[in-house]
């Protein structure tokens, strides 16, 4: 099939990873993809924030930025119009964004099936954290796009319930969680050799990948390094605003030598670092999200500590393939980590079960691509 993939992602982060991995999997199945989206995302380095777009969001008044967002839909409409006429795709696959009804307009004009991937309820999310000036327009654009898509793919059942409350039938939805590339993350990855490569021989490595935020509580993990077990080491693969507090806490406790923060690393290097983890940390997660790092931890057979939230329980089970803790209790978080530090058998069991679940649950990009094309075939046929 020929697929028109439409998005409005300008930052090269986890969102970009999702686009890159799914499109690659679709191509591996033999499908042809035509991409329509901002070129800045292809040109930036991993970790970049979108350049001009990020600056505009930071410096112009909210209502002006939102008008620019909505105005971009008309530009996107023209790009999509040209692309459909030139390439004659079989269907449109769109990654949902707020103030972005252009794909629906094109779908209606050309009567093309449109599959909408939804990763977050962006009206609620942005209204909560940043505020929205043009709330009526924003809410209309979200519900209009959700309701008029031929099929909606939320990343969790929690998110599916949110979408359903706007009037979208469950018959038009299928939950597709995030996944992994088996070639990159489903590895036998020798834990000892990975540690040796990083200079962490004979260490018990507590690991975290991603953007460090203050509410993650990672500075409290540093406290676990000051114990009778001198082998404990905390490896953080990433960067973020909480870095200073973490480093300061390590300095106060005199355990700077037990903490390594890599800063942003290239995407292709992530598996090398995760292979060195003995315990992989998912300190918190947005209630409706499907965190990429979680599946990567699973694929590498790491022993996982994660919050006991509904979206996490869609994938993981307590003491089977993870230790789940009360998300409202930092003490429980630290206790779960400490329990795994002290129990090598439990670590091994959880890691093995987590890795097995990747295949049993089909949490792969290839599996996701298959689901998308099956849905598309049904829509085209009908």
PDB file of N, CA, C and O in Angstrom, residues 317-369:
ATOM      1  N   UNK A 317       2.745  -6.554  35.657  1.00  0.00           N
ATOM      2  CA  UNK A 317       2.106  -7.109  36.851  1.00  0.00           C
ATOM      3  C   UNK A 317       3.108  -7.135  38.001  1.00  0.00           C
ATOM      4  O   UNK A 317       4.278  -7.488  37.809  1.00  0.00           O
ATOM      5  N   UNK A 318       2.619  -6.776  39.180  1.00  0.00           N
ATOM      6  CA  UNK A 318       3.479  -6.685  40.370  1.00  0.00           C
ATOM      7  C   UNK A 318       4.084  -8.040  40.723  1.00  0.00           C
ATOM      8  O   UNK A 318       3.399  -9.063  40.771  1.00  0.00           O
ATOM      9  N   UNK A 319       5.400  -8.021  40.929  1.00  0.00           N
ATOM     10  CA  UNK A 319       6.207  -9.168  41.343  1.00  0.00           C
ATOM     11  C   UNK A 319       6.270 -10.279  40.295  1.00  0.00           C
ATOM     12  O   UNK A 319       6.838 -11.339  40.532  1.00  0.00           O
ATOM     13  N   UNK A 320       5.679 -10.025  39.112  1.00  0.00           N
ATOM     14  CA  UNK A 320       5.820 -10.973  38.008  1.00  0.00           C
ATOM     15  C   UNK A 320       6.868 -10.447  37.027  1.00  0.00           C
ATOM     16  O   UNK A 320       7.888 -11.082  36.808  1.00  0.00           O
ATOM     17  N   UNK A 321       6.605  -9.266  36.468  1.00  0.00           N
ATOM     18  CA  UNK A 321       7.557  -8.678  35.529  1.00  0.00           C
ATOM     19  C   UNK A 321       7.959  -7.252  35.917  1.00  0.00           C
ATOM     20  O   UNK A 321       8.518  -6.515  35.108  1.00  0.00           O
ATOM     21  N   UNK A 322       7.645  -6.877  37.147  1.00  0.00           N
ATOM     22  CA  UNK A 322       8.046  -5.562  37.682  1.00  0.00           C
ATOM     23  C   UNK A 322       7.735  -5.530  39.172  1.00  0.00           C
ATOM     24  O   UNK A 322       6.960  -6.347  39.680  1.00  0.00           O
ATOM     25  N   UNK A 323       8.342  -4.586  39.869  1.00  0.00           N
ATOM     26  CA  UNK A 323       7.885  -4.221  41.207  1.00  0.00           C
ATOM     27  C   UNK A 323       7.144  -2.904  41.050  1.00  0.00           C
ATOM     28  O   UNK A 323       7.724  -1.910  40.600  1.00  0.00           O
ATOM     29  N   UNK A 324       5.872  -2.914  41.410  1.00  0.00           N
ATOM     30  CA  UNK A 324       5.050  -1.710  41.305  1.00  0.00           C
ATOM     31  C   UNK A 324       4.904  -1.081  42.686  1.00  0.00           C
ATOM     32  O   UNK A 324       4.761  -1.790  43.682  1.00  0.00           O
ATOM     33  N   UNK A 325       4.945   0.241  42.729  1.00  0.00           N
ATOM     34  CA  UNK A 325       4.857   0.946  44.008  1.00  0.00           C
ATOM     35  C   UNK A 325       3.751   1.993  43.959  1.00  0.00           C
ATOM     36  O   UNK A 325       3.349   2.447  42.877  1.00  0.00           O
ATOM     37  N   UNK A 326       3.256   2.366  45.100  1.00  0.00           N
ATOM     38  CA  UNK A 326       2.241   3.411  45.214  1.00  0.00           C
ATOM     39  C   UNK A 326       2.830   4.726  44.679  1.00  0.00           C
ATOM     40  O   UNK A 326       3.803   5.237  45.234  1.00  0.00           O
ATOM     41  N   UNK A 327       2.261   5.277  43.602  1.00  0.00           N
ATOM     42  CA  UNK A 327       2.829   6.493  43.017  1.00  0.00           C
ATOM     43  C   UNK A 327       2.780   7.710  43.933  1.00  0.00           C
ATOM     44  O   UNK A 327       3.464   8.706  43.689  1.00  0.00           O
ATOM     45  N   UNK A 328       1.982   7.629  44.995  1.00  0.00           N
ATOM     46  CA  UNK A 328       1.879   8.746  45.943  1.00  0.00           C
ATOM     47  C   UNK A 328       2.855   8.611  47.102  1.00  0.00           C
ATOM     48  O   UNK A 328       2.847   9.430  48.023  1.00  0.00           O
ATOM     49  N   UNK A 329       3.683   7.572  47.069  1.00  0.00           N
ATOM     50  CA  UNK A 329       4.606   7.322  48.177  1.00  0.00           C
ATOM     51  C   UNK A 329       6.042   7.185  47.668  1.00  0.00           C
ATOM     52  O   UNK A 329       6.398   6.162  47.084  1.00  0.00           O
ATOM     53  N   UNK A 330       6.846   8.214  47.903  1.00  0.00           N
ATOM     54  CA  UNK A 330       8.255   8.117  47.514  1.00  0.00           C
ATOM     55  C   UNK A 330       8.969   7.054  48.337  1.00  0.00           C
ATOM     56  O   UNK A 330       9.900   6.402  47.857  1.00  0.00           O
ATOM     57  N   UNK A 331       8.503   6.852  49.574  1.00  0.00           N
ATOM     58  CA  UNK A 331       9.108   5.817  50.419  1.00  0.00           C
ATOM     59  C   UNK A 331       8.943   4.436  49.786  1.00  0.00           C
ATOM     60  O   UNK A 331       9.854   3.611  49.815  1.00  0.00           O
ATOM     61  N   UNK A 332       7.757   4.189  49.214  1.00  0.00           N
ATOM     62  CA  UNK A 332       7.521   2.895  48.557  1.00  0.00           C
ATOM     63  C   UNK A 332       8.418   2.741  47.331  1.00  0.00           C
ATOM     64  O   UNK A 332       8.885   1.641  47.028  1.00  0.00           O
ATOM     65  N   UNK A 333       8.628   3.830  46.612  1.00  0.00           N
ATOM     66  CA  UNK A 333       9.516   3.800  45.450  1.00  0.00           C
ATOM     67  C   UNK A 333      10.918   3.366  45.874  1.00  0.00           C
ATOM     68  O   UNK A 333      11.503   2.430  45.324  1.00  0.00           O
ATOM     69  N   UNK A 334      11.445   4.052  46.882  1.00  0.00           N
ATOM     70  CA  UNK A 334      12.804   3.735  47.336  1.00  0.00           C
ATOM     71  C   UNK A 334      12.884   2.332  47.934  1.00  0.00           C
ATOM     72  O   UNK A 334      13.885   1.632  47.750  1.00  0.00           O
ATOM     73  N   UNK A 335      11.806   1.905  48.608  1.00  0.00           N
ATOM     74  CA  UNK A 335      11.806   0.562  49.204  1.00  0.00           C
ATOM     75  C   UNK A 335      11.827  -0.509  48.106  1.00  0.00           C
ATOM     76  O   UNK A 335      12.524  -1.527  48.221  1.00  0.00           O
ATOM     77  N   UNK A 336      11.044  -0.286  47.042  1.00  0.00           N
ATOM     78  CA  UNK A 336      11.014  -1.253  45.943  1.00  0.00           C
ATOM     79  C   UNK A 336      12.398  -1.394  45.319  1.00  0.00           C
ATOM     80  O   UNK A 336      12.857  -2.503  45.026  1.00  0.00           O
ATOM     81  N   UNK A 337      13.076  -0.260  45.126  1.00  0.00           N
ATOM     82  CA  UNK A 337      14.433  -0.292  44.566  1.00  0.00           C
ATOM     83  C   UNK A 337      15.367  -1.029  45.521  1.00  0.00           C
ATOM     84  O   UNK A 337      16.165  -1.883  45.112  1.00  0.00           O
ATOM     85  N   UNK A 338      15.269  -0.701  46.807  1.00  0.00           N
ATOM     86  CA  UNK A 338      16.130  -1.323  47.810  1.00  0.00           C
ATOM     87  C   UNK A 338      15.893  -2.836  47.891  1.00  0.00           C
ATOM     88  O   UNK A 338      16.845  -3.627  48.001  1.00  0.00           O
ATOM     89  N   UNK A 339      14.619  -3.254  47.801  1.00  0.00           N
ATOM     90  CA  UNK A 339      14.302  -4.685  47.839  1.00  0.00           C
ATOM     91  C   UNK A 339      14.952  -5.432  46.681  1.00  0.00           C
ATOM     92  O   UNK A 339      15.473  -6.544  46.854  1.00  0.00           O
ATOM     93  N   UNK A 340      14.943  -4.815  45.508  1.00  0.00           N
ATOM     94  CA  UNK A 340      15.571  -5.459  44.353  1.00  0.00           C
ATOM     95  C   UNK A 340      17.089  -5.479  44.486  1.00  0.00           C
ATOM     96  O   UNK A 340      17.744  -6.427  44.042  1.00  0.00           O
ATOM     97  N   UNK A 341      17.640  -4.442  45.081  1.00  0.00           N
ATOM     98  CA  UNK A 341      19.091  -4.420  45.318  1.00  0.00           C
ATOM     99  C   UNK A 341      19.510  -5.628  46.158  1.00  0.00           C
ATOM    100  O   UNK A 341      20.588  -6.201  45.945  1.00  0.00           O
ATOM    101  N   UNK A 342      18.655  -6.018  47.099  1.00  0.00           N
ATOM    102  CA  UNK A 342      18.999  -7.069  48.060  1.00  0.00           C
ATOM    103  C   UNK A 342      18.586  -8.470  47.617  1.00  0.00           C
ATOM    104  O   UNK A 342      18.861  -9.443  48.324  1.00  0.00           O
ATOM    105  N   UNK A 343      17.910  -8.596  46.464  1.00  0.00           N
ATOM    106  CA  UNK A 343      17.370  -9.898  46.067  1.00  0.00           C
ATOM    107  C   UNK A 343      17.712 -10.197  44.608  1.00  0.00           C
ATOM    108  O   UNK A 343      16.959  -9.851  43.688  1.00  0.00           O
ATOM    109  N   UNK A 344      18.819 -10.857  44.379  1.00  0.00           N
ATOM    110  CA  UNK A 344      19.273 -11.145  43.020  1.00  0.00           C
ATOM    111  C   UNK A 344      18.336 -12.120  42.297  1.00  0.00           C
ATOM    112  O   UNK A 344      18.158 -12.029  41.074  1.00  0.00           O
ATOM    113  N   UNK A 345      17.732 -13.049  43.034  1.00  0.00           N
ATOM    114  CA  UNK A 345      16.817 -14.007  42.412  1.00  0.00           C
ATOM    115  C   UNK A 345      15.558 -13.307  41.894  1.00  0.00           C
ATOM    116  O   UNK A 345      15.064 -13.618  40.807  1.00  0.00           O
ATOM    117  N   UNK A 346      15.051 -12.381  42.679  1.00  0.00           N
ATOM    118  CA  UNK A 346      13.864 -11.631  42.253  1.00  0.00           C
ATOM    119  C   UNK A 346      14.196 -10.770  41.042  1.00  0.00           C
ATOM    120  O   UNK A 346      13.391 -10.658  40.103  1.00  0.00           O
ATOM    121  N   UNK A 347      15.390 -10.161  41.040  1.00  0.00           N
ATOM    122  CA  UNK A 347      15.810  -9.364  39.877  1.00  0.00           C
ATOM    123  C   UNK A 347      15.821 -10.214  38.615  1.00  0.00           C
ATOM    124  O   UNK A 347      15.327  -9.802  37.562  1.00  0.00           O
ATOM    125  N   UNK A 348      16.387 -11.404  38.718  1.00  0.00           N
ATOM    126  CA  UNK A 348      16.491 -12.287  37.548  1.00  0.00           C
ATOM    127  C   UNK A 348      15.110 -12.713  37.056  1.00  0.00           C
ATOM    128  O   UNK A 348      14.831 -12.697  35.850  1.00  0.00           O
ATOM    129  N   UNK A 349      14.236 -13.063  37.988  1.00  0.00           N
ATOM    130  CA  UNK A 349      12.883 -13.504  37.622  1.00  0.00           C
ATOM    131  C   UNK A 349      12.116 -12.392  36.909  1.00  0.00           C
ATOM    132  O   UNK A 349      11.499 -12.614  35.854  1.00  0.00           O
ATOM    133  N   UNK A 350      12.150 -11.191  37.484  1.00  0.00           N
ATOM    134  CA  UNK A 350      11.410 -10.072  36.902  1.00  0.00           C
ATOM    135  C   UNK A 350      11.960  -9.724  35.522  1.00  0.00           C
ATOM    136  O   UNK A 350      11.196  -9.481  34.574  1.00  0.00           O
ATOM    137  N   UNK A 351      13.273  -9.717  35.381  1.00  0.00           N
ATOM    138  CA  UNK A 351      13.881  -9.405  34.091  1.00  0.00           C
ATOM    139  C   UNK A 351      13.515 -10.410  33.010  1.00  0.00           C
ATOM    140  O   UNK A 351      13.174 -10.036  31.879  1.00  0.00           O
ATOM    141  N   UNK A 352      13.568 -11.686  33.339  1.00  0.00           N
ATOM    142  CA  UNK A 352      13.234 -12.741  32.374  1.00  0.00           C
ATOM    143  C   UNK A 352      11.765 -12.654  31.950  1.00  0.00           C
ATOM    144  O   UNK A 352      11.432 -12.782  30.764  1.00  0.00           O
ATOM    145  N   UNK A 353      10.881 -12.439  32.914  1.00  0.00           N
ATOM    146  CA  UNK A 353       9.456 -12.354  32.608  1.00  0.00           C
ATOM    147  C   UNK A 353       9.126 -11.118  31.772  1.00  0.00           C
ATOM    148  O   UNK A 353       8.256 -11.161  30.890  1.00  0.00           O
ATOM    149  N   UNK A 354       9.803 -10.013  32.070  1.00  0.00           N
ATOM    150  CA  UNK A 354       9.573  -8.785  31.305  1.00  0.00           C
ATOM    151  C   UNK A 354       9.985  -8.980  29.851  1.00  0.00           C
ATOM    152  O   UNK A 354       9.276  -8.554  28.927  1.00  0.00           O
ATOM    153  N   UNK A 355      11.115  -9.625  29.645  1.00  0.00           N
ATOM    154  CA  UNK A 355      11.597  -9.859  28.276  1.00  0.00           C
ATOM    155  C   UNK A 355      10.655 -10.791  27.515  1.00  0.00           C
ATOM    156  O   UNK A 355      10.347 -10.568  26.337  1.00  0.00           O
ATOM    157  N   UNK A 356      10.174 -11.824  28.179  1.00  0.00           N
ATOM    158  CA  UNK A 356       9.244 -12.764  27.549  1.00  0.00           C
ATOM    159  C   UNK A 356       7.958 -12.062  27.134  1.00  0.00           C
ATOM    160  O   UNK A 356       7.364 -12.367  26.090  1.00  0.00           O
ATOM    161  N   UNK A 357       7.521 -11.091  27.942  1.00  0.00           N
ATOM    162  CA  UNK A 357       6.270 -10.391  27.673  1.00  0.00           C
ATOM    163  C   UNK A 357       6.324  -9.567  26.386  1.00  0.00           C
ATOM    164  O   UNK A 357       5.291  -9.335  25.753  1.00  0.00           O
ATOM    165  N   UNK A 358       7.502  -9.115  25.995  1.00  0.00           N
ATOM    166  CA  UNK A 358       7.636  -8.351  24.753  1.00  0.00           C
ATOM    167  C   UNK A 358       7.090  -9.156  23.573  1.00  0.00           C
ATOM    168  O   UNK A 358       6.341  -8.633  22.734  1.00  0.00           O
ATOM    169  N   UNK A 359       7.461 -10.436  23.494  1.00  0.00           N
ATOM    170  CA  UNK A 359       6.988 -11.283  22.412  1.00  0.00           C
ATOM    171  C   UNK A 359       5.546 -11.719  22.636  1.00  0.00           C
ATOM    172  O   UNK A 359       4.707 -11.644  21.726  1.00  0.00           O
ATOM    173  N   UNK A 360       5.233 -12.143  23.859  1.00  0.00           N
ATOM    174  CA  UNK A 360       3.869 -12.612  24.156  1.00  0.00           C
ATOM    175  C   UNK A 360       2.836 -11.517  23.912  1.00  0.00           C
ATOM    176  O   UNK A 360       1.716 -11.790  23.456  1.00  0.00           O
ATOM    177  N   UNK A 361       3.194 -10.267  24.231  1.00  0.00           N
ATOM    178  CA  UNK A 361       2.258  -9.158  24.062  1.00  0.00           C
ATOM    179  C   UNK A 361       2.397  -8.436  22.740  1.00  0.00           C
ATOM    180  O   UNK A 361       1.671  -7.474  22.481  1.00  0.00           O
ATOM    181  N   UNK A 362       3.326  -8.888  21.892  1.00  0.00           N
ATOM    182  CA  UNK A 362       3.589  -8.258  20.589  1.00  0.00           C
ATOM    183  C   UNK A 362       3.866  -6.761  20.736  1.00  0.00           C
ATOM    184  O   UNK A 362       3.349  -5.935  19.985  1.00  0.00           O
ATOM    185  N   UNK A 363       4.727  -6.440  21.710  1.00  0.00           N
ATOM    186  CA  UNK A 363       5.084  -5.037  21.924  1.00  0.00           C
ATOM    187  C   UNK A 363       6.301  -4.674  21.069  1.00  0.00           C
ATOM    188  O   UNK A 363       7.383  -4.386  21.579  1.00  0.00           O
ATOM    189  N   UNK A 364       6.112  -4.730  19.764  1.00  0.00           N
ATOM    190  CA  UNK A 364       7.187  -4.406  18.816  1.00  0.00           C
ATOM    191  C   UNK A 364       6.650  -3.451  17.766  1.00  0.00           C
ATOM    192  O   UNK A 364       5.440  -3.407  17.488  1.00  0.00           O
ATOM    193  N   UNK A 365       7.562  -2.710  17.132  1.00  0.00           N
ATOM    194  CA  UNK A 365       7.137  -1.805  16.064  1.00  0.00           C
ATOM    195  C   UNK A 365       6.638  -2.598  14.863  1.00  0.00           C
ATOM    196  O   UNK A 365       5.697  -2.169  14.178  1.00  0.00           O
ATOM    197  N   UNK A 366       7.242  -3.758  14.592  1.00  0.00           N
ATOM    198  CA  UNK A 366       6.758  -4.602  13.499  1.00  0.00           C
ATOM    199  C   UNK A 366       5.330  -5.063  13.776  1.00  0.00           C
ATOM    200  O   UNK A 366       4.482  -5.074  12.873  1.00  0.00           O
ATOM    201  N   UNK A 367       5.067  -5.443  15.023  1.00  0.00           N
ATOM    202  CA  UNK A 367       3.712  -5.850  15.397  1.00  0.00           C
ATOM    203  C   UNK A 367       2.730  -4.704  15.246  1.00  0.00           C
ATOM    204  O   UNK A 367       1.606  -4.884  14.751  1.00  0.00           O
ATOM    205  N   UNK A 368       3.146  -3.509  15.658  1.00  0.00           N
ATOM    206  CA  UNK A 368       2.281  -2.336  15.532  1.00  0.00           C
ATOM    207  C   UNK A 368       1.990  -2.015  14.064  1.00  0.00           C
ATOM    208  O   UNK A 368       0.863  -1.670  13.691  1.00  0.00           O
ATOM    209  N   UNK A 369       3.024  -2.122  13.217  1.00  0.00           N
ATOM    210  CA  UNK A 369       2.847  -1.849  11.783  1.00  0.00           C
ATOM    211  C   UNK A 369       1.859  -2.837  11.167  1.00  0.00           C
ATOM    212  O   UNK A 369       1.022  -2.464  10.327  1.00  0.00           O
TER     213      UNK A 369
END
